[in-house]
Short mmCIF file of C-alpha atoms in Angstrom, two decimals:
data_model
loop_
_atom_site.label_atom_id
_atom_site.label_comp_id
_atom_site.label_asym_id
_atom_site.label_seq_id
_atom_site.Cartn_x
_atom_site.Cartn_y
_atom_site.Cartn_z
CA MET A 1 -42.96 74.36 5.57
CA SER A 2 -39.34 74.20 4.47
CA ILE A 3 -36.99 71.39 5.44
CA LYS A 4 -34.33 72.48 7.93
CA GLY A 5 -31.53 70.07 8.76
CA ALA A 6 -28.37 71.02 10.62
CA LYS A 7 -24.66 70.76 9.89
CA VAL A 8 -22.28 69.36 12.48
CA LYS A 9 -19.21 71.57 12.73
CA LYS A 10 -16.96 69.14 14.60
CA PRO A 11 -18.38 65.62 14.44
CA LEU A 12 -18.02 63.15 17.27
CA ARG A 13 -15.12 60.80 16.43
CA PHE A 14 -14.80 57.15 17.40
CA PHE A 15 -11.73 56.13 15.38
CA THR A 16 -8.26 57.43 14.65
CA LYS A 17 -7.18 57.57 10.99
CA ASN A 18 -5.19 54.37 11.48
CA GLU A 19 -8.19 52.60 12.97
CA LEU A 20 -10.37 53.70 10.03
CA TYR A 21 -7.79 52.29 7.64
CA GLU A 22 -7.70 49.02 9.59
CA ILE A 23 -11.50 48.73 9.30
CA HIS A 24 -11.27 49.47 5.58
CA LEU A 25 -8.54 46.82 5.05
CA ALA A 26 -10.52 44.26 7.08
CA THR A 27 -13.57 44.99 4.92
CA LEU A 28 -11.56 44.42 1.73
CA GLU A 29 -10.27 41.12 3.12
CA VAL A 30 -13.80 39.94 3.97
CA LEU A 31 -15.07 40.80 0.48
CA GLU A 32 -12.05 39.13 -1.13
CA SER A 33 -11.83 35.97 0.99
CA VAL A 34 -15.26 35.32 2.57
CA GLY A 35 -17.44 36.73 -0.20
CA ILE A 36 -21.18 37.39 -0.40
CA GLU A 37 -24.03 35.16 -1.60
CA PHE A 38 -26.15 36.59 -4.43
CA HIS A 39 -29.30 34.53 -5.00
CA ASP A 40 -30.04 35.82 -8.47
CA ASP A 41 -28.58 34.34 -11.67
CA LYS A 42 -28.62 37.64 -13.58
CA ALA A 43 -26.67 39.38 -10.81
CA LEU A 44 -24.13 36.54 -10.71
CA GLU A 45 -23.64 36.83 -14.46
CA ILE A 46 -23.15 40.60 -14.29
CA LEU A 47 -20.65 40.33 -11.45
CA ASN A 48 -18.74 37.50 -13.18
CA LYS A 49 -18.42 39.46 -16.43
CA ASN A 50 -17.08 42.46 -14.57
CA GLY A 51 -14.21 40.95 -12.61
CA ALA A 52 -15.72 39.29 -9.53
CA GLU A 53 -14.93 35.67 -8.72
CA VAL A 54 -18.22 33.75 -8.90
CA ASP A 55 -19.01 30.24 -7.66
CA TYR A 56 -22.33 29.55 -9.40
CA LYS A 57 -23.00 26.40 -7.40
CA LEU A 58 -22.69 28.17 -4.05
CA LYS A 59 -23.98 31.48 -5.51
CA GLN A 60 -20.97 33.02 -3.82
CA VAL A 61 -19.16 36.12 -5.06
CA LYS A 62 -15.70 37.26 -4.03
CA PHE A 63 -14.60 40.78 -4.88
CA PRO A 64 -11.11 41.91 -5.87
CA GLN A 65 -10.05 45.13 -4.18
CA TYR A 66 -10.11 47.21 -7.35
CA LEU A 67 -13.88 46.65 -7.74
CA VAL A 68 -14.51 47.98 -4.23
CA LYS A 69 -12.32 51.02 -4.78
CA GLU A 70 -13.93 51.73 -8.15
CA ALA A 71 -17.45 51.56 -6.67
CA ILE A 72 -16.53 53.97 -3.87
CA ARG A 73 -14.85 56.33 -6.35
CA ASN A 74 -17.94 56.37 -8.60
CA THR A 75 -20.41 57.11 -5.79
CA PRO A 76 -21.54 60.75 -5.66
CA ASN A 77 -20.82 62.66 -2.47
CA THR A 78 -24.12 64.51 -2.71
CA ILE A 79 -27.54 62.98 -3.34
CA THR A 80 -30.80 64.92 -3.17
CA LEU A 81 -33.98 63.18 -2.09
CA CYS A 82 -36.75 65.34 -3.52
CA GLY A 83 -40.10 66.15 -2.03
CA ARG A 84 -43.20 66.95 -4.09
CA TYR A 85 -42.04 70.59 -4.06
CA PRO A 86 -38.46 71.95 -3.89
CA GLU A 87 -38.92 73.31 -0.35
CA TYR A 88 -39.22 69.67 0.82
CA ASP A 89 -35.93 68.55 -0.78
CA VAL A 90 -33.29 66.94 1.44
CA LYS A 91 -29.72 67.25 0.19
CA LEU A 92 -27.55 64.57 1.76
CA GLU A 93 -23.91 65.64 1.77
CA ASP A 94 -20.90 66.39 3.93
CA LYS A 95 -21.96 66.55 7.58
CA MET A 96 -25.55 67.71 7.11
CA VAL A 97 -28.02 65.82 9.30
CA TYR A 98 -31.73 65.12 8.63
CA PHE A 99 -34.32 62.80 10.14
CA ALA A 100 -36.74 60.27 8.66
CA SER A 101 -39.76 58.79 10.40
CA GLY A 102 -40.19 55.31 11.86
CA ALA A 103 -41.37 52.43 9.70
CA ASN A 104 -43.33 49.21 9.37
CA ALA A 105 -44.76 48.79 12.88
CA LEU A 106 -47.27 45.95 13.03
CA TYR A 107 -49.17 47.28 16.05
CA VAL A 108 -50.55 50.56 17.31
CA LEU A 109 -50.53 51.57 20.99
CA ASP A 110 -53.89 53.35 21.36
CA LYS A 111 -54.75 56.19 23.73
CA ASN A 112 -56.09 53.74 26.33
CA GLY A 113 -52.79 51.87 26.42
CA ASN A 114 -54.11 48.88 24.44
CA ILE A 115 -52.38 47.23 21.48
CA ARG A 116 -54.23 46.65 18.20
CA ASN A 117 -53.25 45.69 14.67
CA ALA A 118 -52.23 48.54 12.37
CA LEU A 119 -54.79 49.41 9.67
CA ILE A 120 -54.84 51.21 6.33
CA GLU A 121 -56.62 54.07 8.08
CA ASP A 122 -53.48 54.47 10.22
CA CYS A 123 -51.31 54.75 7.07
CA VAL A 124 -53.41 57.72 5.92
CA LYS A 125 -53.50 59.47 9.30
CA LEU A 126 -49.80 58.95 10.02
CA ALA A 127 -48.73 60.27 6.62
CA LYS A 128 -50.69 63.47 7.36
CA LEU A 129 -49.26 63.66 10.89
CA ALA A 130 -45.68 63.32 9.63
CA ASP A 131 -46.42 65.83 6.88
CA ALA A 132 -47.27 68.42 9.54
CA LEU A 133 -44.30 67.83 11.87
CA GLU A 134 -41.38 70.11 11.05
CA ASN A 135 -38.58 67.85 12.28
CA ILE A 136 -39.53 64.78 10.24
CA HIS A 137 -37.81 65.52 6.95
CA VAL A 138 -38.32 62.24 5.06
CA TYR A 139 -41.33 59.92 5.34
CA LEU A 140 -41.37 56.13 5.68
CA THR A 141 -44.67 54.30 6.10
CA LEU A 142 -44.93 54.18 9.88
CA VAL A 143 -47.08 51.04 10.01
CA SER A 144 -47.68 47.89 8.00
CA PRO A 145 -51.48 47.50 7.74
CA SER A 146 -53.13 44.18 8.58
CA ASP A 147 -56.36 44.81 6.62
CA THR A 148 -54.88 44.31 3.16
CA PRO A 149 -53.42 41.25 1.37
CA PRO A 150 -49.66 40.84 1.95
CA ILE A 151 -49.05 40.67 -1.80
CA GLY A 152 -49.12 44.22 -3.16
CA VAL A 153 -49.14 45.94 0.24
CA ASP A 154 -46.00 47.84 -0.85
CA ARG A 155 -47.92 49.41 -3.77
CA ILE A 156 -50.89 50.30 -1.52
CA ARG A 157 -48.66 51.96 1.06
CA CYS A 158 -46.81 53.81 -1.69
CA ALA A 159 -50.01 55.27 -3.16
CA ILE A 160 -51.27 56.33 0.28
CA ALA A 161 -47.98 57.98 1.21
CA LEU A 162 -47.55 59.89 -2.03
CA LYS A 163 -51.10 61.23 -1.82
CA ASN A 164 -50.90 62.27 1.84
CA THR A 165 -47.48 63.85 2.30
CA CYS A 166 -45.35 66.24 0.29
CA LYS A 167 -42.15 64.87 1.86
CA HIS A 168 -39.76 62.45 0.16
CA PHE A 169 -40.93 58.85 0.46
CA PHE A 170 -38.36 56.19 1.47
CA HIS A 171 -39.76 52.67 1.11
CA ASP A 172 -39.23 48.97 0.46
CA ALA A 173 -40.55 46.88 -2.44
CA GLN A 174 -41.63 43.34 -3.21
CA GLY A 175 -39.04 42.47 -5.85
CA ARG A 176 -38.66 43.77 -9.39
CA GLU A 177 -42.37 44.14 -10.10
CA GLY A 178 -42.96 45.89 -6.77
CA ALA A 179 -40.25 48.41 -7.61
CA LEU A 180 -41.52 48.99 -11.16
CA ASP A 181 -45.11 49.47 -9.95
CA GLN A 182 -44.05 52.05 -7.36
CA ILE A 183 -41.98 53.89 -9.96
CA LYS A 184 -45.11 53.96 -12.15
CA ILE A 185 -47.23 55.41 -9.31
CA ALA A 186 -44.63 58.06 -8.41
CA SER A 187 -44.21 58.99 -12.09
CA ILE A 188 -47.90 59.96 -12.28
CA ILE A 189 -47.32 62.70 -9.72
CA VAL A 190 -44.29 64.30 -11.40
CA GLY A 191 -45.43 63.71 -15.01
CA ASP A 192 -43.45 60.74 -16.28
CA GLU A 193 -40.45 58.55 -15.53
CA GLU A 194 -37.97 61.02 -17.03
CA GLU A 195 -39.27 63.75 -14.72
CA LEU A 196 -39.01 61.29 -11.80
CA ARG A 197 -35.29 60.91 -12.57
CA LYS A 198 -34.94 64.70 -12.42
CA ARG A 199 -37.00 65.00 -9.23
CA PRO A 200 -36.98 61.61 -7.45
CA ILE A 201 -39.79 61.81 -4.88
CA ILE A 202 -39.32 58.14 -3.97
CA SER A 203 -36.34 55.98 -3.02
CA LEU A 204 -36.39 52.23 -2.41
CA ALA A 205 -34.27 50.32 0.08
CA PRO A 206 -32.92 46.88 -0.91
CA CYS A 207 -31.64 45.13 2.22
CA ILE A 208 -29.11 42.28 2.50
CA THR A 209 -29.84 39.45 4.94
CA SER A 210 -27.01 39.24 7.46
CA PRO A 211 -24.67 37.55 7.39
CA PHE A 212 -23.61 37.95 3.76
CA ARG A 213 -26.67 36.86 1.76
CA TRP A 214 -28.51 38.92 -0.85
CA GLY A 215 -32.00 37.49 -1.46
CA LYS A 216 -33.58 37.58 -4.90
CA ASP A 217 -36.22 40.24 -4.12
CA ALA A 218 -33.67 42.66 -2.68
CA ILE A 219 -31.29 42.16 -5.61
CA GLU A 220 -34.12 42.81 -8.08
CA VAL A 221 -35.06 46.06 -6.34
CA LEU A 222 -31.41 47.19 -6.32
CA MET A 223 -30.99 46.36 -10.02
CA VAL A 224 -34.22 48.10 -11.10
CA MET A 225 -33.37 51.29 -9.23
CA SER A 226 -29.83 51.33 -10.60
CA GLU A 227 -31.04 50.67 -14.17
CA LYS A 228 -33.62 53.44 -13.82
CA ASN A 229 -31.06 55.82 -12.29
CA LEU A 230 -33.26 56.41 -9.24
CA PRO A 231 -32.17 56.67 -5.56
CA HIS A 232 -31.73 53.37 -3.77
CA ILE A 233 -30.69 52.98 -0.17
CA ILE A 234 -28.56 49.83 0.11
CA SER A 235 -29.08 48.51 3.62
CA SER A 236 -27.64 46.09 6.14
CA GLU A 237 -29.33 45.17 9.44
CA PRO A 238 -26.94 42.92 11.42
CA MET A 239 -27.61 41.84 15.00
CA SER A 240 -24.34 41.90 16.96
CA GLY A 241 -23.74 38.61 18.74
CA ALA A 242 -26.16 36.70 16.50
CA THR A 243 -25.87 37.63 12.82
CA SER A 244 -22.64 39.63 13.14
CA PRO A 245 -19.67 39.52 15.55
CA VAL A 246 -20.37 40.48 19.14
CA THR A 247 -17.50 42.98 18.96
CA LEU A 248 -18.72 46.30 17.59
CA ALA A 249 -15.66 46.79 15.35
CA GLY A 250 -16.20 43.33 13.83
CA SER A 251 -19.90 44.09 13.30
CA ILE A 252 -18.96 47.35 11.56
CA VAL A 253 -16.56 45.47 9.25
CA GLN A 254 -19.34 43.04 8.34
CA GLN A 255 -22.02 45.68 7.70
CA ASN A 256 -19.53 47.69 5.67
CA ALA A 257 -18.70 44.65 3.52
CA GLU A 258 -22.42 43.89 3.07
CA ILE A 259 -23.44 47.34 1.86
CA LEU A 260 -20.33 47.75 -0.31
CA SER A 261 -21.17 44.46 -2.08
CA GLY A 262 -24.53 45.96 -3.08
CA LEU A 263 -22.84 49.19 -4.08
CA ILE A 264 -20.49 47.31 -6.43
CA LEU A 265 -23.42 45.66 -8.23
CA SER A 266 -25.23 48.99 -8.49
CA LYS A 267 -22.17 50.72 -9.94
CA ILE A 268 -21.46 47.96 -12.46
CA ILE A 269 -25.03 48.28 -13.76
CA ASN A 270 -24.94 52.07 -13.83
CA LYS A 271 -21.78 53.95 -12.99
CA ARG A 272 -23.79 57.09 -12.20
CA SER A 273 -26.48 55.41 -10.07
CA PRO A 274 -27.63 57.50 -7.06
CA ALA A 275 -26.88 54.80 -4.47
CA LEU A 276 -26.90 55.53 -0.75
CA LEU A 277 -25.50 53.29 1.97
CA CYS A 278 -27.51 52.53 5.11
CA THR A 279 -27.17 50.44 8.25
CA LEU A 280 -29.54 49.49 11.05
CA PRO A 281 -27.27 47.68 13.52
CA SER A 282 -28.69 46.10 16.67
CA ILE A 283 -27.58 43.63 19.32
CA MET A 284 -28.92 40.38 20.68
CA ASP A 285 -29.63 40.80 24.38
CA MET A 286 -27.75 37.85 25.83
CA LYS A 287 -30.01 37.65 28.90
CA THR A 288 -33.21 37.21 26.90
CA GLY A 289 -32.13 36.23 23.39
CA ASN A 290 -34.25 39.11 22.07
CA ILE A 291 -33.18 41.81 19.66
CA SER A 292 -32.43 45.23 21.16
CA MET A 293 -32.72 48.34 19.01
CA GLY A 294 -32.87 50.88 21.82
CA CYS A 295 -29.36 49.85 22.86
CA ILE A 296 -26.48 52.30 23.18
CA GLU A 297 -24.47 50.00 20.88
CA LEU A 298 -26.77 50.94 17.97
CA ALA A 299 -25.81 54.56 18.52
CA LEU A 300 -22.11 53.72 18.73
CA MET A 301 -22.13 51.62 15.56
CA CYS A 302 -24.09 54.25 13.60
CA GLY A 303 -21.67 56.90 14.83
CA GLY A 304 -18.74 54.75 13.75
CA MET A 305 -20.32 54.05 10.37
CA ALA A 306 -20.92 57.78 9.86
CA GLN A 307 -17.20 58.40 10.36
CA LEU A 308 -16.31 55.55 8.01
CA MET A 309 -18.62 56.88 5.28
CA GLN A 310 -17.09 60.35 5.71
CA TYR A 311 -13.70 58.65 5.16
CA TYR A 312 -15.12 57.34 1.85
CA ASN A 313 -16.87 60.71 1.18
CA ILE A 314 -20.21 58.92 0.67
CA PRO A 315 -23.57 60.04 2.18
CA TYR A 316 -24.71 57.73 4.98
CA VAL A 317 -28.17 56.75 6.23
CA GLY A 318 -28.13 55.50 9.82
CA SER A 319 -30.67 54.76 12.51
CA GLY A 320 -31.79 56.15 15.87
CA GLY A 321 -34.74 57.12 18.01
CA ILE A 322 -35.89 53.54 18.59
CA SER A 323 -36.85 52.13 21.99
CA ASP A 324 -37.26 48.60 23.29
CA SER A 325 -39.82 49.84 25.82
CA LYS A 326 -43.44 48.81 25.37
CA LEU A 327 -44.63 52.11 26.84
CA MET A 328 -44.05 55.83 26.43
CA ASP A 329 -42.05 55.80 29.66
CA GLU A 330 -38.68 56.81 31.06
CA GLN A 331 -36.91 53.98 29.21
CA ALA A 332 -38.35 55.19 25.91
CA ALA A 333 -37.20 58.73 26.68
CA TYR A 334 -33.57 57.94 27.51
CA GLU A 335 -33.12 55.33 24.77
CA LYS A 336 -34.54 57.63 22.12
CA ALA A 337 -32.55 60.67 23.25
CA LEU A 338 -29.24 58.79 23.29
CA THR A 339 -29.73 56.89 20.04
CA LEU A 340 -30.72 60.10 18.26
CA LEU A 341 -28.04 62.36 19.68
CA ILE A 342 -24.93 60.22 19.16
CA PRO A 343 -25.49 59.38 15.44
CA ALA A 344 -26.50 63.00 14.84
CA LEU A 345 -23.38 64.41 16.54
CA SER A 346 -21.33 62.00 14.41
CA GLY A 347 -22.71 63.51 11.19
CA THR A 348 -25.08 60.75 10.06
CA ASN A 349 -26.72 62.37 7.03
CA LEU A 350 -30.17 60.82 7.44
CA ILE A 351 -31.32 59.12 10.65
CA HIS A 352 -34.26 56.87 9.91
CA LEU A 353 -36.72 55.17 12.27
CA SER A 354 -36.44 58.34 14.34
CA SER A 355 -40.05 58.75 15.41
CA GLY A 356 -42.93 56.78 16.84
CA MET A 357 -41.16 53.44 17.34
CA LEU A 358 -41.63 51.35 20.51
CA GLU A 359 -40.96 47.67 21.29
CA SER A 360 -37.98 47.90 18.89
CA ILE A 361 -39.97 48.60 15.71
CA LEU A 362 -42.99 46.39 16.36
CA THR A 363 -45.29 49.03 17.85
CA LEU A 364 -46.20 52.59 16.90
CA SER A 365 -47.68 55.32 19.05
CA TYR A 366 -49.21 58.47 17.55
CA GLU A 367 -48.28 60.43 20.68
CA GLN A 368 -44.72 59.11 20.53
CA VAL A 369 -44.37 60.47 16.98
CA VAL A 370 -45.07 63.96 18.36
CA ILE A 371 -42.80 63.49 21.40
CA ASP A 372 -39.97 62.28 19.15
CA ASN A 373 -40.48 65.30 16.87
CA GLU A 374 -39.73 67.44 19.94
CA ILE A 375 -36.65 65.38 20.90
CA ILE A 376 -35.35 65.76 17.33
CA GLY A 377 -35.90 69.51 17.59
CA MET A 378 -33.63 69.57 20.62
CA VAL A 379 -31.03 67.44 18.83
CA LEU A 380 -31.06 69.80 15.84
CA ARG A 381 -30.52 72.70 18.22
CA ALA A 382 -27.55 70.86 19.75
CA LEU A 383 -26.06 70.27 16.29
CA ASN A 384 -26.15 73.98 15.54
CA GLY A 385 -23.76 74.45 18.46
CA ILE A 386 -22.63 77.76 19.88
CA GLU A 387 -21.86 80.41 17.31
CA VAL A 388 -19.09 82.86 18.23
CA ASN A 389 -18.97 86.28 16.52
CA SER A 390 -19.41 89.91 17.47
CA GLU A 391 -23.20 89.57 17.49
CA THR A 392 -23.27 86.46 19.72
CA LEU A 393 -20.50 87.62 22.06
CA ALA A 394 -22.83 90.56 22.73
CA LEU A 395 -20.10 92.71 24.26
CA ASP A 396 -21.87 95.99 23.48
CA VAL A 397 -25.10 94.60 24.90
CA ILE A 398 -23.41 93.48 28.11
CA LYS A 399 -21.81 96.91 28.50
CA SER A 400 -25.08 98.73 27.87
CA VAL A 401 -27.07 96.68 30.40
CA GLY A 402 -24.42 96.60 33.11
CA ALA A 403 -24.96 95.38 36.67
CA GLY A 404 -28.30 94.84 38.45
CA LYS A 405 -30.53 95.20 35.36
CA HIS A 406 -31.88 92.68 32.82
CA TYR A 407 -31.86 91.86 29.10
CA LEU A 408 -35.58 91.21 28.59
CA LYS A 409 -36.37 94.49 26.82
CA HIS A 410 -33.17 94.67 24.80
CA LYS A 411 -33.64 94.39 21.01
CA HIS A 412 -30.68 91.98 20.93
CA THR A 413 -32.81 89.50 22.94
CA LEU A 414 -35.77 89.76 20.60
CA LYS A 415 -33.53 89.50 17.53
CA ASN A 416 -31.70 86.35 18.65
CA LEU A 417 -34.19 84.53 20.88
CA ARG A 418 -35.57 82.00 18.40
CA LYS A 419 -32.17 81.38 16.86
CA GLU A 420 -30.38 80.75 20.16
CA HIS A 421 -33.06 79.04 22.27
CA PHE A 422 -35.04 75.94 21.30
CA ILE A 423 -38.73 76.69 21.90
CA PRO A 424 -40.48 73.48 22.99
CA GLU A 425 -44.14 72.79 22.27
CA ILE A 426 -44.99 69.94 24.60
CA SER A 427 -42.21 70.01 27.19
CA ASP A 428 -43.33 71.63 30.45
CA ARG A 429 -41.48 74.63 31.90
CA LEU A 430 -44.27 76.14 33.97
CA THR A 431 -44.13 76.69 37.71
CA ARG A 432 -45.93 73.96 39.64
CA LYS A 433 -48.81 76.30 40.59
CA THR A 434 -49.40 77.44 37.01
CA TRP A 435 -49.05 73.87 35.76
CA LEU A 436 -51.71 72.73 38.27
CA ASP A 437 -53.98 75.66 37.36
CA MET A 438 -53.73 74.71 33.67
CA GLY A 439 -54.85 71.13 34.19
CA ALA A 440 -51.60 69.42 35.27
CA LYS A 441 -51.14 67.84 31.83
CA ASP A 442 -48.27 65.43 31.35
CA THR A 443 -46.24 65.11 28.15
CA ILE A 444 -48.34 62.28 26.72
CA LYS A 445 -51.59 64.20 27.19
CA LYS A 446 -50.15 67.29 25.51
CA ALA A 447 -48.79 65.14 22.67
CA ARG A 448 -52.27 63.57 22.25
CA GLU A 449 -53.85 67.01 22.02
CA LYS A 450 -51.36 67.96 19.33
CA VAL A 451 -52.07 64.76 17.39
CA GLU A 452 -55.81 65.45 17.52
CA LYS A 453 -55.34 69.06 16.44
CA ILE A 454 -53.13 68.10 13.47
CA LEU A 455 -55.45 65.32 12.30
CA SER A 456 -58.50 67.60 12.51
CA THR A 457 -56.93 70.64 10.85
CA HIS A 458 -53.90 69.73 8.73
CA GLN A 459 -54.30 68.91 5.07
CA PRO A 460 -51.20 68.27 2.95
CA LYS A 461 -51.08 70.32 -0.23
CA PRO A 462 -53.64 68.48 -2.39
CA LEU A 463 -52.81 66.75 -5.63
CA ASP A 464 -54.75 67.63 -8.75
CA LYS A 465 -57.96 65.56 -8.77
CA ASP A 466 -57.08 64.02 -12.16
CA ILE A 467 -53.70 62.88 -10.77
CA GLU A 468 -55.36 61.34 -7.71
CA LYS A 469 -57.83 59.56 -9.98
CA GLU A 470 -55.02 58.23 -12.18
CA ILE A 471 -53.13 56.95 -9.13
CA ASP A 472 -56.26 55.15 -7.89
CA ASN A 473 -56.96 53.64 -11.32
CA THR A 474 -53.34 52.52 -11.71
CA LEU A 475 -53.29 50.97 -8.24
CA ASN A 476 -56.57 49.15 -8.92
CA GLN A 477 -55.18 47.70 -12.15
CA ILE A 478 -51.97 46.61 -10.38
CA MET A 479 -53.83 44.93 -7.53
CA LYS A 480 -56.31 43.25 -9.89
CA LYS A 481 -53.39 41.77 -11.81
CA LEU A 482 -51.62 40.63 -8.61
CA ILE A 483 -54.69 38.98 -7.09
CA SER A 484 -55.90 37.25 -10.29
#
């Protein structure tokens, strides 16, 4: 399998140039006058020594404009997230679009429609499932298992993922030690830490707590990854109306300020650090007080952020494909389609949480992972647009066929069919009679059959047995140390 993203020719635009500049100026003002809390003494010291205004008592940092501009200027416009083999590499740049799986669901919706706690066994199966699906380009651990101690679960999930998928692994970490342990595990696969820098098969995602507070664990992860010159995905997850302004423009200003504050720290530590910027914006539903992640506003804010990051010429990781529905129903279908399509058409370089997620991101469905893989396939086809050249205009073909005949037997049809038409696997296009004759299967049933087939037949390219053994031994030593 080779990774195939798509490039948007003419991205969807939400802002004029003047509006983009207004958002940028508002962001600078927030960073300069409101500031960001950094709950880590070492980070405060670094920022103070390098030009930021630090109030140690309040742990508050205010940033002069030149620090923001310098951080943006020093951020590469291309970052490659490597898979175990080069054919799995994802190069984030320009207006290329890729998709990453869902993440961290606590519950699994089983085939009988019941909810149960996620287990380690699910982590193994879901890594293999995602490994087999062609439209999931980057892997996040789809569930957070309940049958393991909370301390060290990040290391356990890391080892399972790296053994069971060849795709790039995008993850979180429990502070500095959690990051260092995962770097150690990933280094075993590629040879050593120096090789990991050359081919980073893992990236970690430090996330600020909105509004405007960096916790110690997240800062430690950011600092480790910057020091080690490894990819880190600096994230903000504001909830409009609760932890960010209810106005979408105001929420975008806040999330921009939050991720840029992390970028500044990363760039002070290591000017060449491969830092990516990411947002997962949501809203508070004012009728219920609950978070909504299947909302159209998520799609709008990610689309707007994609345009803003293109203004900065920085790769952007956004979100999409999430549903607030508890079921694989019509609500799930329309929320997922809309929140995938709009960020993708806007040129979001990597859309994470794109598969399997229900009930915001609390619940995972195996069948939904397969259904979402199909929706993403359609989105990728849409991104490729309509190509116009002598071959696609098909003037000679039209002349040769003429009136009252058909194109079925023409070599032009055979040559261009798979390029021009998306070929679905689980969507139904049969006549009603044929559909009834073939068992009248609905989408969920066909998705379940595909899940069962993949899990019974697909094996990711195996690691050398000595490498697997070294990973297991290393993980055992780490967990023994954590538990003692």
